[in-house]
Amino acid sequence: MSFSGKIKEELAAHSTDARHCNLAELSAIITMCGRFSKDEKGRPTLQVDTENYPVARKCFTLMKKTFNISTDIVIRRHAAKDSMSYHLFWRGEELLAVRHASVQAVCCKRAYIRGAFLAAGSMSDPNKSYHLEIVCEEETQAEHLRILMNSFGVDSKIVQRKRMHVVYLKEGSQIVDMLNVMEAHVALMELENIRILKDMRNTVNRKVNCETANINKTVSAAVRQMEDIVYIRDTIGFDELPDGLKDVALTRLAYPDAALKELGSLLKEPIGKSGVNHRLRKLSELANKLRDS
């Protein structure tokens, strides 16, 4: 099952006894994939169409729990897509409570966002990228949802995709916050574990890259030093060099892979790393003068 599927299964199983929250969640689902109308007798009717079984199950449960009214269900199999679609119908004056549901309290905002994601949301595989989105048909729907989400301290944005308006989050920490808002705590913990592992891998990779860069830098410096020393040896020799420079040159030739600190300890008169570096720089300057002359 995809990560989105896991989130929706968890949200579909979420339950509360608060009628106002159930109305808010129903309101979101119906805004995303339902429509109100009237029957031949002028009574309010409501229809929800979805290909997502958790959405159909949640609508059935919420309607039964909130209004205790019967649900007419039509299930269609689509052979070409190897999928099912679910069409749920209700009628009755009590349905107007859904249309006029208040989404002011913090708990109701949570419920509305939960219903919106359940009906029209998705999330990418967090092992690959961080991207949570909810697709709205109308710009006003998207703006309303964005305001509700951002009231919890995230920075969701809207992008138009063809004729749809998509409210999205792309930062892992903000997606974690939104899963917490929707009370998808199992999915939240799974995402956090993935984020920790990815951060650890990134940290290790940075350290390895840094160490590799330092090794390459050290090797390159040693190669240049060897080239300079060999050039001096082959042009003027070492006999005219001061004893300190001659000692460093001969020791570097004998130990081409030694680090500066180790090289200093191998000299006839051992010196520190900075002293070795100073002498090697002098040899490099001499080699460059010889090349230019």
Tab-separated table of C-alpha atoms in Angstrom:
chain	number	residue	atom	x	y	z
A	1	MET	CA	0.000	0.000	0.000
A	2	SER	CA	1.231	3.489	-0.831
A	3	PHE	CA	2.028	5.979	1.909
A	4	SER	CA	-1.063	7.986	0.872
A	5	GLY	CA	-3.144	4.838	1.197
A	6	LYS	CA	-1.821	4.225	4.705
A	7	ILE	CA	-2.685	7.777	5.751
A	8	LYS	CA	-6.218	7.493	4.362
A	9	GLU	CA	-6.825	4.140	6.024
A	10	GLU	CA	-5.781	5.672	9.323
A	11	LEU	CA	-7.933	8.766	8.817
A	12	ALA	CA	-10.923	6.658	7.776
A	13	ALA	CA	-10.638	4.711	11.028
A	14	HIS	CA	-10.464	7.892	13.126
A	15	SER	CA	-13.558	8.429	15.248
A	16	THR	CA	-14.954	11.152	17.496
A	17	ASP	CA	-18.226	11.567	19.370
A	18	ALA	CA	-18.287	15.324	18.785
A	19	ARG	CA	-21.148	16.039	16.398
A	20	HIS	CA	-19.739	19.406	15.335
A	21	CYS	CA	-16.446	17.752	14.282
A	22	ASN	CA	-18.276	15.030	12.358
A	23	LEU	CA	-20.252	17.716	10.532
A	24	ALA	CA	-17.042	19.600	9.710
A	25	GLU	CA	-15.404	16.454	8.338
A	26	LEU	CA	-18.492	15.594	6.278
A	27	SER	CA	-18.578	19.168	4.986
A	28	ALA	CA	-15.009	18.826	3.689
A	29	ILE	CA	-15.632	15.478	2.011
A	30	ILE	CA	-18.778	16.747	0.327
A	31	THR	CA	-17.021	19.928	-0.797
A	32	MET	CA	-14.385	17.766	-2.507
A	33	CYS	CA	-16.457	14.953	-4.014
A	34	GLY	CA	-20.154	15.505	-3.297
A	35	ARG	CA	-23.065	17.641	-4.361
A	36	PHE	CA	-26.376	18.823	-2.956
A	37	SER	CA	-29.608	18.935	-4.937
A	38	LYS	CA	-33.374	18.426	-4.433
A	39	ASP	CA	-35.618	15.512	-5.285
A	40	GLU	CA	-38.971	15.692	-7.047
A	41	LYS	CA	-40.642	16.610	-3.756
A	42	GLY	CA	-38.216	19.448	-3.086
A	43	ARG	CA	-36.402	17.626	-0.285
A	44	PRO	CA	-32.631	18.155	0.059
A	45	THR	CA	-30.552	15.306	-1.375
A	46	LEU	CA	-26.873	14.601	-1.187
A	47	GLN	CA	-24.667	12.463	-3.407
A	48	VAL	CA	-21.007	11.503	-2.928
A	49	ASP	CA	-19.024	9.896	-5.757
A	50	THR	CA	-15.602	8.405	-5.083
A	51	GLU	CA	-13.259	5.661	-6.221
A	52	ASN	CA	-11.679	5.564	-2.795
A	53	TYR	CA	-13.186	2.916	-0.533
A	54	PRO	CA	-11.995	4.558	2.749
A	55	VAL	CA	-13.849	7.736	1.698
A	56	ALA	CA	-17.065	5.811	1.014
A	57	ARG	CA	-16.740	3.932	4.307
A	58	LYS	CA	-16.099	7.127	6.264
A	59	CYS	CA	-19.090	8.903	4.684
A	60	PHE	CA	-21.353	5.978	5.502
A	61	THR	CA	-20.098	5.883	9.097
A	62	LEU	CA	-20.343	9.638	9.668
A	63	MET	CA	-23.844	9.872	8.220
A	64	LYS	CA	-25.046	6.934	10.304
A	65	LYS	CA	-23.424	8.315	13.443
A	66	THR	CA	-24.484	11.940	12.975
A	67	PHE	CA	-27.991	11.624	11.531
A	68	ASN	CA	-28.884	7.927	11.813
A	69	ILE	CA	-30.324	7.997	8.297
A	70	SER	CA	-30.142	5.225	5.705
A	71	THR	CA	-27.678	5.310	2.836
A	72	ASP	CA	-28.352	4.144	-0.714
A	73	ILE	CA	-25.168	2.787	-2.231
A	74	VAL	CA	-24.352	1.922	-5.834
A	75	ILE	CA	-21.034	0.197	-6.547
A	76	ARG	CA	-19.721	0.023	-10.095
A	77	ARG	CA	-16.810	-2.052	-11.344
A	78	HIS	CA	-14.687	-0.561	-14.123
A	79	ALA	CA	-13.124	-3.468	-15.972
A	80	ALA	CA	-10.911	-1.292	-18.138
A	81	LYS	CA	-9.276	0.353	-15.100
A	82	ASP	CA	-9.709	-2.673	-12.825
A	83	SER	CA	-11.222	-0.390	-10.195
A	84	MET	CA	-14.427	0.303	-8.310
A	85	SER	CA	-16.448	3.461	-7.890
A	86	TYR	CA	-18.825	4.149	-5.010
A	87	HIS	CA	-21.932	6.330	-5.251
A	88	LEU	CA	-23.714	7.166	-1.993
A	89	PHE	CA	-27.113	8.900	-1.738
A	90	TRP	CA	-29.053	10.495	1.139
A	91	ARG	CA	-32.202	12.605	1.386
A	92	GLY	CA	-33.726	14.605	4.196
A	93	GLU	CA	-33.951	18.073	5.705
A	94	GLU	CA	-31.271	17.208	8.279
A	95	LEU	CA	-28.665	17.223	5.512
A	96	LEU	CA	-28.720	21.015	5.561
A	97	ALA	CA	-26.731	20.826	8.814
A	98	VAL	CA	-23.789	19.552	6.741
A	99	ARG	CA	-24.073	22.394	4.249
A	100	HIS	CA	-24.097	24.948	7.066
A	101	ALA	CA	-21.455	23.245	9.252
A	102	SER	CA	-19.306	25.640	11.274
A	103	VAL	CA	-15.538	25.324	10.974
A	104	GLN	CA	-14.427	27.818	13.621
A	105	ALA	CA	-13.234	25.736	16.566
A	106	VAL	CA	-9.723	24.277	16.409
A	107	CYS	CA	-11.096	20.724	16.631
A	108	CYS	CA	-13.448	21.387	13.707
A	109	LYS	CA	-10.604	22.827	11.621
A	110	ARG	CA	-8.655	19.619	12.259
A	111	ALA	CA	-11.695	17.574	11.212
A	112	TYR	CA	-12.231	19.614	8.041
A	113	ILE	CA	-8.603	19.224	6.941
A	114	ARG	CA	-8.806	15.506	7.739
A	115	GLY	CA	-11.899	15.129	5.557
A	116	ALA	CA	-10.375	17.187	2.737
A	117	PHE	CA	-7.237	15.033	2.634
A	118	LEU	CA	-9.258	11.833	2.853
A	119	ALA	CA	-11.408	12.908	-0.116
A	120	ALA	CA	-8.869	14.641	-2.374
A	121	GLY	CA	-5.405	14.440	-0.841
A	122	SER	CA	-2.249	12.513	-1.598
A	123	MET	CA	1.333	12.299	-0.438
A	124	SER	CA	4.473	11.223	-2.250
A	125	ASP	CA	6.630	8.341	-1.065
A	126	PRO	CA	8.683	10.031	1.691
A	127	ASN	CA	11.651	7.802	0.827
A	128	LYS	CA	11.856	9.742	-2.445
A	129	SER	CA	10.526	13.227	-1.681
A	130	TYR	CA	8.332	15.245	0.664
A	131	HIS	CA	5.134	16.460	-0.979
A	132	LEU	CA	1.607	16.569	0.436
A	133	GLU	CA	-1.256	18.018	-1.588
A	134	ILE	CA	-5.035	18.373	-1.657
A	135	VAL	CA	-6.727	19.007	-5.011
A	136	CYS	CA	-9.689	21.409	-5.157
A	137	GLU	CA	-11.982	22.164	-8.087
A	138	GLU	CA	-12.598	25.788	-7.123
A	139	GLU	CA	-10.097	28.476	-6.207
A	140	THR	CA	-12.301	29.587	-3.303
A	141	GLN	CA	-12.218	26.035	-1.888
A	142	ALA	CA	-8.433	25.971	-2.156
A	143	GLU	CA	-8.033	29.372	-0.514
A	144	HIS	CA	-10.352	28.400	2.350
A	145	LEU	CA	-8.391	25.179	2.899
A	146	ARG	CA	-5.053	27.007	2.719
A	147	ILE	CA	-6.170	29.453	5.417
A	148	LEU	CA	-7.331	26.607	7.667
A	149	MET	CA	-4.041	24.708	7.225
A	150	ASN	CA	-1.916	27.791	7.790
A	151	SER	CA	-3.776	28.551	11.020
A	152	PHE	CA	-1.744	25.647	12.455
A	153	GLY	CA	1.587	27.347	11.732
A	154	VAL	CA	2.480	25.825	8.356
A	155	ASP	CA	3.051	27.678	5.096
A	156	SER	CA	0.905	25.862	2.550
A	157	LYS	CA	0.688	27.300	-0.946
A	158	ILE	CA	-1.646	27.013	-3.942
A	159	VAL	CA	-0.673	26.143	-7.491
A	160	GLN	CA	-3.010	25.806	-10.478
A	161	ARG	CA	-2.777	22.489	-12.324
A	162	LYS	CA	-4.873	22.577	-15.474
A	163	ARG	CA	-8.356	23.498	-14.188
A	164	MET	CA	-7.685	22.362	-10.621
A	165	HIS	CA	-6.257	24.291	-7.664
A	166	VAL	CA	-3.779	22.366	-5.535
A	167	VAL	CA	-2.966	23.221	-1.912
A	168	TYR	CA	0.438	21.752	-1.078
A	169	LEU	CA	3.281	21.432	1.427
A	170	LYS	CA	6.832	20.468	0.456
A	171	GLU	CA	8.803	20.652	3.719
A	172	GLY	CA	9.116	17.452	5.735
A	173	SER	CA	8.721	19.183	9.104
A	174	GLN	CA	5.525	20.957	7.990
A	175	ILE	CA	4.069	17.722	6.610
A	176	VAL	CA	4.776	16.119	9.997
A	177	ASP	CA	2.886	19.000	11.627
A	178	MET	CA	-0.056	18.524	9.252
A	179	LEU	CA	-0.244	14.782	9.899
A	180	ASN	CA	-0.396	15.670	13.579
A	181	VAL	CA	-3.182	18.172	12.881
A	182	MET	CA	-5.166	15.462	11.061
A	183	GLU	CA	-4.357	13.040	13.915
A	184	ALA	CA	-2.679	10.516	11.615
A	185	HIS	CA	-0.225	9.588	14.356
A	186	VAL	CA	0.880	6.202	12.977
A	187	ALA	CA	1.754	7.736	9.608
A	188	LEU	CA	3.463	10.596	11.442
A	189	MET	CA	5.763	8.192	13.310
A	190	GLU	CA	6.595	6.320	10.105
A	191	LEU	CA	7.438	9.584	8.365
A	192	GLU	CA	9.594	10.724	11.287
A	193	ASN	CA	11.528	7.427	11.209
A	194	ILE	CA	12.141	7.864	7.488
A	195	ARG	CA	13.267	11.463	8.026
A	196	ILE	CA	15.701	10.402	10.779
A	197	LEU	CA	17.219	7.688	8.566
A	198	LYS	CA	17.506	10.086	5.622
A	199	ASP	CA	19.141	12.737	7.826
A	200	MET	CA	21.603	10.140	9.147
A	201	ARG	CA	22.469	9.011	5.620
A	202	ASN	CA	22.905	12.608	4.499
A	203	THR	CA	25.156	13.348	7.484
A	204	VAL	CA	27.295	10.280	6.779
A	205	ASN	CA	27.492	11.181	3.081
A	206	ARG	CA	28.558	14.741	3.911
A	207	LYS	CA	31.280	13.466	6.239
A	208	VAL	CA	32.502	10.931	3.676
A	209	ASN	CA	32.522	13.586	0.956
A	210	CYS	CA	34.397	15.971	3.242
A	211	GLU	CA	36.951	13.339	4.175
A	212	THR	CA	37.333	12.333	0.526
A	213	ALA	CA	37.863	15.967	-0.439
A	214	ASN	CA	40.492	16.361	2.302
A	215	ILE	CA	42.259	13.172	1.184
A	216	ASN	CA	42.224	14.341	-2.442
A	217	LYS	CA	43.535	17.725	-1.363
A	218	THR	CA	46.332	16.095	0.663
A	219	VAL	CA	47.230	13.723	-2.180
A	220	SER	CA	47.256	16.565	-4.712
A	221	ALA	CA	49.504	18.630	-2.451
A	222	ALA	CA	51.892	15.681	-1.984
A	223	VAL	CA	52.019	15.123	-5.749
A	224	ARG	CA	52.881	18.781	-6.359
A	225	GLN	CA	55.549	18.630	-3.667
A	226	MET	CA	57.095	15.552	-5.269
A	227	GLU	CA	57.055	17.201	-8.694
A	228	ASP	CA	58.782	20.323	-7.324
A	229	ILE	CA	61.411	18.310	-5.425
A	230	VAL	CA	62.152	16.061	-8.432
A	231	TYR	CA	62.471	19.140	-10.656
A	232	ILE	CA	64.975	20.722	-8.241
A	233	ARG	CA	66.933	17.455	-8.040
A	234	ASP	CA	67.097	17.117	-11.817
A	235	THR	CA	68.134	20.741	-12.458
A	236	ILE	CA	70.462	21.986	-9.702
A	237	GLY	CA	70.529	19.022	-7.332
A	238	PHE	CA	70.274	19.155	-3.543
A	239	ASP	CA	73.873	19.933	-2.644
A	240	GLU	CA	73.388	23.705	-2.773
A	241	LEU	CA	70.242	23.625	-0.623
A	242	PRO	CA	70.290	24.612	3.045
A	243	ASP	CA	70.410	21.548	5.318
A	244	GLY	CA	66.796	21.977	6.432
A	245	LEU	CA	65.406	22.115	2.898
A	246	LYS	CA	67.634	19.251	1.759
A	247	ASP	CA	66.471	17.090	4.682
A	248	VAL	CA	62.786	17.739	3.893
A	249	ALA	CA	63.311	17.100	0.161
A	250	LEU	CA	65.082	13.762	0.699
A	251	THR	CA	62.571	12.653	3.342
A	252	ARG	CA	59.596	13.529	1.124
A	253	LEU	CA	61.134	11.508	-1.719
A	254	ALA	CA	61.613	8.578	0.638
A	255	TYR	CA	58.080	8.853	2.128
A	256	PRO	CA	55.802	10.265	-0.588
A	257	ASP	CA	52.564	9.323	1.228
A	258	ALA	CA	53.478	10.615	4.682
A	259	ALA	CA	51.361	13.369	6.231
A	260	LEU	CA	53.128	16.611	7.200
A	261	LYS	CA	53.184	15.773	10.910
A	262	GLU	CA	54.625	12.323	10.227
A	263	LEU	CA	57.112	13.781	7.767
A	264	GLY	CA	58.366	16.198	10.417
A	265	SER	CA	59.006	13.335	12.854
A	266	LEU	CA	61.092	11.485	10.232
A	267	LEU	CA	63.590	14.324	9.706
A	268	LYS	CA	67.114	14.163	11.103
A	269	GLU	CA	66.119	17.013	13.375
A	270	PRO	CA	62.343	16.553	13.866
A	271	ILE	CA	60.114	19.628	13.526
A	272	GLY	CA	56.368	20.289	13.685
A	273	LYS	CA	53.756	20.332	10.954
A	274	SER	CA	53.981	24.098	10.361
A	275	GLY	CA	57.756	23.919	10.044
A	276	VAL	CA	57.534	21.151	7.444
A	277	ASN	CA	54.888	23.114	5.549
A	278	HIS	CA	57.089	26.208	5.563
A	279	ARG	CA	60.081	24.300	4.126
A	280	LEU	CA	57.979	22.621	1.451
A	281	ARG	CA	56.632	26.033	0.433
A	282	LYS	CA	60.225	27.278	0.118
A	283	LEU	CA	61.049	24.312	-2.125
A	284	SER	CA	57.973	25.058	-4.255
A	285	GLU	CA	59.008	28.700	-4.659
A	286	LEU	CA	62.499	27.593	-5.681
A	287	ALA	CA	61.107	25.124	-8.252
A	288	ASN	CA	58.922	27.853	-9.762
A	289	LYS	CA	61.879	30.234	-10.033
A	290	LEU	CA	63.893	27.532	-11.794
A	291	ARG	CA	61.020	26.892	-14.216
A	292	ASP	CA	60.766	30.606	-15.023
A	293	SER	CA	64.475	31.157	-15.521
